[in-house]
mmCIF file of C-alpha atoms in Angstrom:
data_model
loop_
_atom_site.group_PDB
_atom_site.id
_atom_site.type_symbol
_atom_site.label_atom_id
_atom_site.label_comp_id
_atom_site.label_asym_id
_atom_site.label_seq_id
_atom_site.Cartn_x
_atom_site.Cartn_y
_atom_site.Cartn_z
ATOM 1 C CA UNK A 14 30.595 -21.837 -6.505
ATOM 2 C CA UNK A 15 31.729 -18.907 -8.432
ATOM 3 C CA UNK A 16 28.809 -18.793 -10.938
ATOM 4 C CA UNK A 17 31.053 -15.590 -13.164
ATOM 5 C CA UNK A 18 31.441 -18.126 -15.141
ATOM 6 C CA UNK A 19 28.741 -20.222 -14.941
ATOM 7 C CA UNK A 20 28.040 -23.188 -16.978
ATOM 8 C CA UNK A 21 24.645 -25.750 -17.970
ATOM 9 C CA UNK A 22 25.944 -27.623 -15.126
ATOM 10 C CA UNK A 23 26.856 -25.518 -12.476
ATOM 11 C CA UNK A 24 22.752 -23.770 -13.187
ATOM 12 C CA UNK A 25 19.876 -26.688 -13.061
ATOM 13 C CA UNK A 26 17.526 -27.271 -16.313
ATOM 14 C CA UNK A 27 14.779 -28.951 -14.441
ATOM 15 C CA UNK A 28 11.715 -28.272 -15.427
ATOM 16 C CA UNK A 29 8.997 -28.620 -12.200
ATOM 17 C CA UNK A 30 5.583 -27.954 -14.051
ATOM 18 C CA UNK A 31 3.554 -28.083 -11.362
ATOM 19 C CA UNK A 32 5.542 -24.478 -9.598
ATOM 20 C CA UNK A 33 5.590 -23.563 -13.009
ATOM 21 C CA UNK A 34 1.111 -23.029 -13.245
ATOM 22 C CA UNK A 35 1.139 -22.219 -9.511
ATOM 23 C CA UNK A 36 3.640 -18.994 -10.199
ATOM 24 C CA UNK A 37 1.529 -18.498 -13.464
ATOM 25 C CA UNK A 38 -1.889 -18.402 -11.372
ATOM 26 C CA UNK A 39 -0.739 -15.837 -8.739
ATOM 27 C CA UNK A 40 0.322 -13.551 -10.817
ATOM 28 C CA UNK A 41 -2.446 -13.410 -12.834
ATOM 29 C CA UNK A 42 -4.547 -13.564 -9.874
ATOM 30 C CA UNK A 43 -2.468 -10.155 -8.508
ATOM 31 C CA UNK A 44 -3.518 -9.117 -11.860
ATOM 32 C CA UNK A 45 -6.861 -9.581 -11.056
ATOM 33 C CA UNK A 46 -7.088 -8.384 -7.582
ATOM 34 C CA UNK A 47 -5.684 -5.043 -7.398
ATOM 35 C CA UNK A 48 -6.040 -3.768 -11.312
ATOM 36 C CA UNK A 49 -10.119 -4.560 -11.650
ATOM 37 C CA UNK A 50 -11.179 -4.191 -8.001
ATOM 38 C CA UNK A 51 -8.920 -1.848 -6.389
ATOM 39 C CA UNK A 52 -7.428 0.465 -8.452
ATOM 40 C CA UNK A 53 -10.624 0.759 -10.903
ATOM 41 C CA UNK A 54 -12.909 1.180 -7.743
ATOM 42 C CA UNK A 55 -10.489 4.644 -6.762
ATOM 43 C CA UNK A 56 -10.636 5.405 -10.507
ATOM 44 C CA UNK A 57 -13.837 4.952 -10.304
ATOM 45 C CA UNK A 58 -15.160 6.770 -6.628
ATOM 46 C CA UNK A 59 -11.903 9.744 -7.697
ATOM 47 C CA UNK A 60 -11.987 9.204 -4.256
ATOM 48 C CA UNK A 61 -8.745 6.869 -2.313
ATOM 49 C CA UNK A 62 -10.921 8.349 1.020
ATOM 50 C CA UNK A 63 -10.565 6.023 3.457
ATOM 51 C CA UNK A 64 -7.303 4.956 3.009
ATOM 52 C CA UNK A 65 -4.301 5.126 5.866
ATOM 53 C CA UNK A 66 -1.348 6.540 4.197
ATOM 54 C CA UNK A 67 0.304 4.914 7.077
ATOM 55 C CA UNK A 68 -0.711 1.350 5.872
ATOM 56 C CA UNK A 69 0.698 2.405 2.522
ATOM 57 C CA UNK A 70 3.766 3.078 3.501
ATOM 58 C CA UNK A 71 4.696 0.158 5.327
ATOM 59 C CA UNK A 72 2.539 -2.188 2.542
ATOM 60 C CA UNK A 73 4.825 -0.062 -0.336
ATOM 61 C CA UNK A 74 8.423 -0.695 2.179
ATOM 62 C CA UNK A 75 7.179 -3.530 3.031
ATOM 63 C CA UNK A 76 7.432 -5.440 -0.402
ATOM 64 C CA UNK A 77 10.075 -3.038 -2.039
ATOM 65 C CA UNK A 78 12.052 -5.210 1.180
ATOM 66 C CA UNK A 79 10.623 -8.789 0.481
ATOM 67 C CA UNK A 80 11.025 -7.859 -3.533
ATOM 68 C CA UNK A 81 14.647 -7.005 -3.046
ATOM 69 C CA UNK A 82 15.447 -9.534 -0.108
ATOM 70 C CA UNK A 83 14.823 -12.541 -3.490
ATOM 71 C CA UNK A 84 16.610 -10.713 -6.123
ATOM 72 C CA UNK A 85 20.079 -10.916 -4.123
ATOM 73 C CA UNK A 86 18.861 -14.682 -2.842
ATOM 74 C CA UNK A 87 18.097 -15.480 -6.264
ATOM 75 C CA UNK A 88 21.221 -13.945 -8.126
ATOM 76 C CA UNK A 89 22.301 -17.167 -8.684
ATOM 77 C CA UNK A 90 18.828 -17.438 -10.869
ATOM 78 C CA UNK A 91 19.496 -13.999 -13.053
ATOM 79 C CA UNK A 92 23.720 -15.558 -13.750
ATOM 80 C CA UNK A 93 21.838 -18.820 -14.756
ATOM 81 C CA UNK A 94 20.159 -16.977 -17.471
ATOM 82 C CA UNK A 95 23.646 -16.367 -19.373
ATOM 83 C CA UNK A 96 24.131 -19.776 -20.012
ATOM 84 C CA UNK A 97 20.056 -21.792 -19.564
ATOM 85 C CA UNK A 98 17.273 -20.599 -22.683
ATOM 86 C CA UNK A 99 15.060 -18.097 -22.457
ATOM 87 C CA UNK A 100 12.174 -19.978 -21.812
ATOM 88 C CA UNK A 101 14.351 -21.700 -18.851
ATOM 89 C CA UNK A 102 14.935 -18.082 -17.652
ATOM 90 C CA UNK A 103 11.544 -17.084 -17.588
ATOM 91 C CA UNK A 104 10.153 -19.898 -15.208
ATOM 92 C CA UNK A 105 13.453 -19.514 -12.857
ATOM 93 C CA UNK A 106 13.101 -16.084 -11.871
ATOM 94 C CA UNK A 107 8.922 -17.024 -12.061
ATOM 95 C CA UNK A 108 9.310 -16.276 -8.556
ATOM 96 C CA UNK A 109 11.341 -12.731 -8.443
ATOM 97 C CA UNK A 110 8.499 -12.079 -10.870
ATOM 98 C CA UNK A 111 5.638 -12.746 -8.701
ATOM 99 C CA UNK A 112 6.868 -11.041 -6.024
ATOM 100 C CA UNK A 113 8.373 -7.510 -8.402
ATOM 101 C CA UNK A 114 4.668 -7.627 -9.461
ATOM 102 C CA UNK A 115 3.318 -8.093 -5.737
ATOM 103 C CA UNK A 116 5.559 -4.849 -4.787
ATOM 104 C CA UNK A 117 4.599 -3.104 -8.372
ATOM 105 C CA UNK A 118 0.800 -3.142 -8.162
ATOM 106 C CA UNK A 119 0.564 -2.114 -4.441
ATOM 107 C CA UNK A 120 3.006 0.636 -4.802
ATOM 108 C CA UNK A 121 -0.029 1.490 -7.200
ATOM 109 C CA UNK A 122 -2.493 2.011 -4.370
ATOM 110 C CA UNK A 123 -0.235 4.331 -3.182
ATOM 111 C CA UNK A 124 -0.334 7.044 -6.503
ATOM 112 C CA UNK A 125 -2.980 6.910 -6.796
ATOM 113 C CA UNK A 126 -3.994 6.958 -3.670
ATOM 114 C CA UNK A 127 -2.364 11.002 -3.718
ATOM 115 C CA UNK A 128 -3.728 11.341 -7.063
ATOM 116 C CA UNK A 129 -6.854 10.662 -5.555
ATOM 117 C CA UNK A 130 -6.790 11.785 -1.922
ATOM 118 C CA UNK A 131 -10.155 13.982 -2.015
ATOM 119 C CA UNK A 132 -10.050 17.607 -1.693
ATOM 120 C CA UNK A 133 -12.301 18.409 1.247
ATOM 121 C CA UNK A 134 -9.256 16.948 2.855
ATOM 122 C CA UNK A 135 -6.760 18.021 1.625
ATOM 123 C CA UNK A 136 -7.020 21.474 1.910
ATOM 124 C CA UNK A 137 -8.692 24.121 4.851
ATOM 125 C CA UNK A 138 -9.575 27.426 5.642
ATOM 126 C CA UNK A 139 -7.928 29.034 8.078
ATOM 127 C CA UNK A 140 -8.643 32.129 10.502
ATOM 128 C CA UNK A 141 -5.723 34.224 10.989
ATOM 129 C CA UNK A 142 -5.799 35.784 14.738
ATOM 130 C CA UNK A 143 -6.891 39.079 15.013
ATOM 131 C CA UNK A 144 -3.358 41.812 16.339
ATOM 132 C CA UNK A 145 -2.951 41.723 19.688
ATOM 133 C CA UNK A 146 -5.108 45.060 21.325
ATOM 134 C CA UNK A 147 -7.129 47.219 24.339
ATOM 135 C CA UNK A 148 -9.888 47.764 21.661
ATOM 136 C CA UNK A 149 -13.171 45.559 21.984
ATOM 137 C CA UNK A 150 -13.347 45.097 17.776
ATOM 138 C CA UNK A 151 -16.486 43.714 18.525
ATOM 139 C CA UNK A 152 -18.051 47.341 19.408
ATOM 140 C CA UNK A 153 -16.714 48.559 17.047
ATOM 141 C CA UNK A 154 -18.768 51.498 14.749
ATOM 142 C CA UNK A 155 -18.567 51.747 11.023
ATOM 143 C CA UNK A 156 -16.814 54.923 12.238
ATOM 144 C CA UNK A 157 -14.022 54.143 14.319
ATOM 145 C CA UNK A 158 -13.546 50.995 12.974
ATOM 146 C CA UNK A 159 -10.492 50.881 11.114
ATOM 147 C CA UNK A 160 -10.840 49.297 7.698
ATOM 148 C CA UNK A 161 -7.148 47.267 7.098
ATOM 149 C CA UNK A 162 -7.612 45.706 10.846
ATOM 150 C CA UNK A 163 -11.182 44.699 9.305
ATOM 151 C CA UNK A 164 -10.260 43.167 6.747
ATOM 152 C CA UNK A 165 -7.049 41.560 8.019
ATOM 153 C CA UNK A 166 -9.096 39.723 10.209
ATOM 154 C CA UNK A 167 -11.989 39.005 7.814
ATOM 155 C CA UNK A 168 -10.229 37.337 5.221
ATOM 156 C CA UNK A 169 -9.111 33.489 5.157
ATOM 157 C CA UNK A 170 -6.142 31.458 3.797
ATOM 158 C CA UNK A 171 -6.526 28.509 2.232
ATOM 159 C CA UNK A 172 -3.324 26.051 3.178
ATOM 160 C CA UNK A 173 -3.474 22.746 3.141
ATOM 161 C CA UNK A 174 -3.886 20.397 5.435
ATOM 162 C CA UNK A 175 -2.321 18.517 8.586
ATOM 163 C CA UNK A 176 -2.845 15.310 6.263
ATOM 164 C CA UNK A 177 -2.082 15.657 2.698
ATOM 165 C CA UNK A 178 1.515 16.268 3.976
ATOM 166 C CA UNK A 179 1.357 13.621 5.929
ATOM 167 C CA UNK A 180 0.020 11.490 2.315
ATOM 168 C CA UNK A 181 3.634 13.158 0.330
ATOM 169 C CA UNK A 182 5.922 13.107 3.103
ATOM 170 C CA UNK A 183 4.900 9.249 3.302
ATOM 171 C CA UNK A 184 4.925 9.344 0.027
ATOM 172 C CA UNK A 185 8.645 10.760 -0.853
ATOM 173 C CA UNK A 186 9.829 8.097 2.123
ATOM 174 C CA UNK A 187 9.026 5.675 0.067
ATOM 175 C CA UNK A 188 11.203 6.273 -2.796
ATOM 176 C CA UNK A 189 14.109 6.734 -1.001
ATOM 177 C CA UNK A 190 13.485 3.853 0.991
ATOM 178 C CA UNK A 191 13.321 1.729 -2.519
ATOM 179 C CA UNK A 192 16.090 4.089 -4.135
ATOM 180 C CA UNK A 193 18.919 3.803 -0.999
ATOM 181 C CA UNK A 194 17.964 0.009 -0.417
ATOM 182 C CA UNK A 195 18.021 -0.471 -4.704
ATOM 183 C CA UNK A 196 21.262 0.938 -4.990
ATOM 184 C CA UNK A 197 22.641 -0.691 -2.050
ATOM 185 C CA UNK A 198 21.595 -4.302 -3.524
ATOM 186 C CA UNK A 199 22.445 -3.561 -6.897
ATOM 187 C CA UNK A 200 26.146 -2.561 -5.538
ATOM 188 C CA UNK A 201 26.988 -5.587 -4.071
ATOM 189 C CA UNK A 202 26.362 -7.000 -5.875
ATOM 190 C CA UNK A 203 28.535 -7.080 -9.250
ATOM 191 C CA UNK A 204 31.052 -5.995 -7.110
ATOM 192 C CA UNK A 205 31.231 -8.598 -4.429
ATOM 193 C CA UNK A 206 32.291 -11.893 -6.161
ATOM 194 C CA UNK A 207 28.713 -13.874 -6.897
ATOM 195 C CA UNK A 208 29.018 -16.966 -4.990
ATOM 196 C CA UNK A 209 26.533 -19.837 -4.208
ATOM 197 C CA UNK A 210 25.971 -19.417 -1.494
ATOM 198 C CA UNK A 211 26.327 -16.079 -1.658
ATOM 199 C CA UNK A 212 28.857 -14.424 0.239
ATOM 200 C CA UNK A 213 28.171 -12.963 3.636
ATOM 201 C CA UNK A 214 27.607 -9.157 3.205
ATOM 202 C CA UNK A 215 25.052 -10.110 0.593
ATOM 203 C CA UNK A 216 23.132 -12.784 3.549
ATOM 204 C CA UNK A 217 23.194 -10.176 5.943
ATOM 205 C CA UNK A 218 21.511 -7.804 4.019
ATOM 206 C CA UNK A 219 18.905 -10.039 2.385
ATOM 207 C CA UNK A 220 18.603 -11.269 6.084
ATOM 208 C CA UNK A 221 18.224 -7.922 7.021
ATOM 209 C CA UNK A 222 15.902 -7.095 3.957
ATOM 210 C CA UNK A 223 13.480 -10.043 4.929
ATOM 211 C CA UNK A 224 13.004 -8.933 8.949
ATOM 212 C CA UNK A 225 12.224 -5.836 8.413
ATOM 213 C CA UNK A 226 9.348 -6.947 5.603
ATOM 214 C CA UNK A 227 7.987 -8.879 7.810
ATOM 215 C CA UNK A 228 7.667 -6.520 10.853
ATOM 216 C CA UNK A 229 6.636 -3.889 8.028
ATOM 217 C CA UNK A 230 3.604 -6.039 7.288
ATOM 218 C CA UNK A 231 2.683 -6.435 10.621
ATOM 219 C CA UNK A 232 2.956 -3.050 11.305
ATOM 220 C CA UNK A 233 1.161 -2.613 8.566
ATOM 221 C CA UNK A 234 -2.457 -4.012 8.661
ATOM 222 C CA UNK A 235 -2.015 -2.555 12.508
ATOM 223 C CA UNK A 236 -3.241 1.577 11.106
ATOM 224 C CA UNK A 237 -5.188 1.228 8.451
ATOM 225 C CA UNK A 238 -7.000 -1.789 10.755
ATOM 226 C CA UNK A 239 -7.262 0.996 13.699
ATOM 227 C CA UNK A 240 -8.762 3.868 10.575
ATOM 228 C CA UNK A 241 -11.137 0.883 9.258
ATOM 229 C CA UNK A 242 -12.665 0.091 12.957
ATOM 230 C CA UNK A 243 -12.428 3.807 14.104
ATOM 231 C CA UNK A 244 -14.846 5.326 10.673
ATOM 232 C CA UNK A 245 -17.001 1.969 11.144
ATOM 233 C CA UNK A 246 -16.581 2.699 6.725
ATOM 234 C CA UNK A 247 -15.838 0.330 3.653
ATOM 235 C CA UNK A 248 -14.050 3.701 2.649
ATOM 236 C CA UNK A 249 -12.263 3.543 -0.751
ATOM 237 C CA UNK A 250 -10.967 -0.689 -0.198
ATOM 238 C CA UNK A 251 -11.982 -3.178 -1.822
ATOM 239 C CA UNK A 252 -13.065 -6.902 -0.391
ATOM 240 C CA UNK A 253 -13.477 -8.160 -3.531
ATOM 241 C CA UNK A 254 -9.180 -7.606 -3.881
ATOM 242 C CA UNK A 255 -9.002 -9.131 -0.009
ATOM 243 C CA UNK A 256 -11.797 -12.042 -1.119
ATOM 244 C CA UNK A 257 -8.807 -13.175 -3.534
ATOM 245 C CA UNK A 258 -5.359 -11.395 -1.641
ATOM 246 C CA UNK A 259 -6.583 -13.608 0.924
ATOM 247 C CA UNK A 260 -7.051 -17.440 0.752
ATOM 248 C CA UNK A 261 -3.974 -16.746 -3.053
ATOM 249 C CA UNK A 262 -1.389 -16.108 0.127
ATOM 250 C CA UNK A 263 -1.835 -18.967 1.550
ATOM 251 C CA UNK A 264 -0.522 -20.251 -2.022
ATOM 252 C CA UNK A 265 1.922 -17.535 -2.336
ATOM 253 C CA UNK A 266 3.907 -18.017 0.684
ATOM 254 C CA UNK A 267 3.613 -21.667 -0.826
ATOM 255 C CA UNK A 268 4.684 -21.198 -4.157
ATOM 256 C CA UNK A 269 8.234 -19.074 -2.390
ATOM 257 C CA UNK A 270 9.152 -21.910 -0.120
ATOM 258 C CA UNK A 271 9.306 -23.961 -3.074
ATOM 259 C CA UNK A 272 11.424 -21.599 -4.887
ATOM 260 C CA UNK A 273 15.062 -23.199 -5.034
ATOM 261 C CA UNK A 274 17.689 -20.188 -2.736
ATOM 262 C CA UNK A 275 14.724 -19.007 -0.932
ATOM 263 C CA UNK A 276 14.527 -18.642 2.852
ATOM 264 C CA UNK A 277 12.280 -18.059 5.728
ATOM 265 C CA UNK A 278 12.677 -14.755 5.069
ATOM 266 C CA UNK A 279 12.253 -14.445 1.541
ATOM 267 C CA UNK A 280 8.290 -15.799 2.098
ATOM 268 C CA UNK A 281 7.379 -15.465 5.986
ATOM 269 C CA UNK A 282 6.635 -11.373 5.567
ATOM 270 C CA UNK A 283 4.177 -12.538 2.967
ATOM 271 C CA UNK A 284 2.337 -15.440 4.989
ATOM 272 C CA UNK A 285 2.670 -12.387 8.307
ATOM 273 C CA UNK A 286 0.489 -10.139 6.029
ATOM 274 C CA UNK A 287 -2.457 -12.965 4.127
ATOM 275 C CA UNK A 288 -2.936 -13.040 8.443
ATOM 276 C CA UNK A 289 -3.768 -9.818 8.676
ATOM 277 C CA UNK A 290 -5.492 -8.709 6.236
ATOM 278 C CA UNK A 291 -7.919 -11.589 6.794
ATOM 279 C CA UNK A 292 -8.315 -9.898 9.553
ATOM 280 C CA UNK A 293 -8.686 -6.732 7.355
ATOM 281 C CA UNK A 294 -11.618 -8.107 5.149
ATOM 282 C CA UNK A 295 -13.696 -9.790 8.181
ATOM 283 C CA UNK A 296 -13.864 -5.924 10.184
ATOM 284 C CA UNK A 297 -14.745 -5.139 6.199
ATOM 285 C CA UNK A 298 -17.399 -7.553 6.202
ATOM 286 C CA UNK A 299 -18.851 -6.841 9.334
ATOM 287 C CA UNK A 300 -19.194 -3.192 8.851
ATOM 288 C CA UNK A 301 -20.487 -3.689 5.012
ATOM 289 C CA UNK A 302 -23.121 -5.643 7.088
ATOM 290 C CA UNK A 303 -23.515 -2.588 8.879
ATOM 291 C CA UNK A 304 -23.639 -0.246 6.038
ATOM 292 C CA UNK A 305 -26.489 -1.797 4.368
ATOM 293 C CA UNK A 306 -28.989 -1.601 7.240
ATOM 294 C CA UNK A 307 -27.936 2.187 7.558
ATOM 295 C CA UNK A 308 -28.991 2.611 4.215
ATOM 296 C CA UNK A 309 -24.871 3.920 3.459
ATOM 297 C CA UNK A 310 -21.939 3.713 1.223
ATOM 298 C CA UNK A 311 -18.637 2.607 1.820
ATOM 299 C CA UNK A 312 -18.192 6.300 1.839
ATOM 300 C CA UNK A 313 -20.964 7.286 4.556
ATOM 301 C CA UNK A 314 -23.507 9.146 1.653
ATOM 302 C CA UNK A 315 -26.797 8.245 2.043
ATOM 303 C CA UNK A 316 -27.812 5.770 -0.391
ATOM 304 C CA UNK A 317 -30.642 7.021 -3.849
ATOM 305 C CA UNK A 318 -33.776 5.497 -2.765
ATOM 306 C CA UNK A 319 -37.460 6.628 -5.000
ATOM 307 C CA UNK A 320 -39.317 9.364 -3.074
ATOM 308 C CA UNK A 321 -41.718 6.308 -1.927
ATOM 309 C CA UNK A 322 -39.511 4.754 -0.049
ATOM 310 C CA UNK A 323 -38.119 7.671 0.774
ATOM 311 C CA UNK A 324 -41.147 9.166 2.945
ATOM 312 C CA UNK A 325 -41.935 5.393 5.258
ATOM 313 C CA UNK A 326 -38.063 5.458 5.266
ATOM 314 C CA UNK A 327 -37.252 8.669 7.060
ATOM 315 C CA UNK A 328 -39.649 9.189 10.288
ATOM 316 C CA UNK A 329 -37.524 5.537 10.851
ATOM 317 C CA UNK A 330 -34.909 7.275 10.774
ATOM 318 C CA UNK A 331 -35.834 10.565 12.859
ATOM 319 C CA UNK A 332 -36.845 8.360 15.699
ATOM 320 C CA UNK A 333 -33.867 6.730 16.121
#
């Protein structure tokens, strides 16, 4: 079916109230789970410590691939917006809107991660090696010491850490990934004839985006789970965000599966993400209890208590 000249007969105008309500609830849940729970947590703490840059890279690229997959498979719905009302257009594209919202809110975490990267992890002092010589500088007296050599040997420089350079590099990779795949998708959608089912090249691209989104989602949580497990601290991760999103992922997958034009490539990545996010939530809950028993906060700092209680705890801590 050619949709270049889409008509009312070719475009569905059915009104699915349950799916509409479900999608609206999911969009609201996404905003609540990300904005006050995770975004404001980083801003308030003024620290993004605890996040794995690889987790953010893979999550941002996975969600971008999922968004572009849905853009392609639901492109006929965009064409139908020319002939149906604004309300029906909004309803038909609500699946794409919720996926785009998921990508946007997660990508904001990456932006905040770079903006609030801890200074003690961003910079390091580097002492240059002393010039090679046969003389023992440690034995030099004030009379025979070379002032130029001494100043070189003692002068330290401040440079960025490998972790910060990696974070910036991965941020650039995320930007390039989105830009290239977005331009490719839009170019093919505008150049190739619009039809339902889509042109085979578009089907290949949609499948590639969906499968890559799933693979990236699988890899996304591995570095974060490893980092959180090794650190034994929750860090800047939000338990509230995960507590909302883990059960919400079931509804998220269901809402996409019920949308017209979608297939397994559109929702599989979000099913995998929900399962692995559940595993991360379990680890964080375990470490949260451990932090409470040790009297430390999410970043490993001692909790501030009154002086009497500190005095009572100090011998126990020292003797542990």
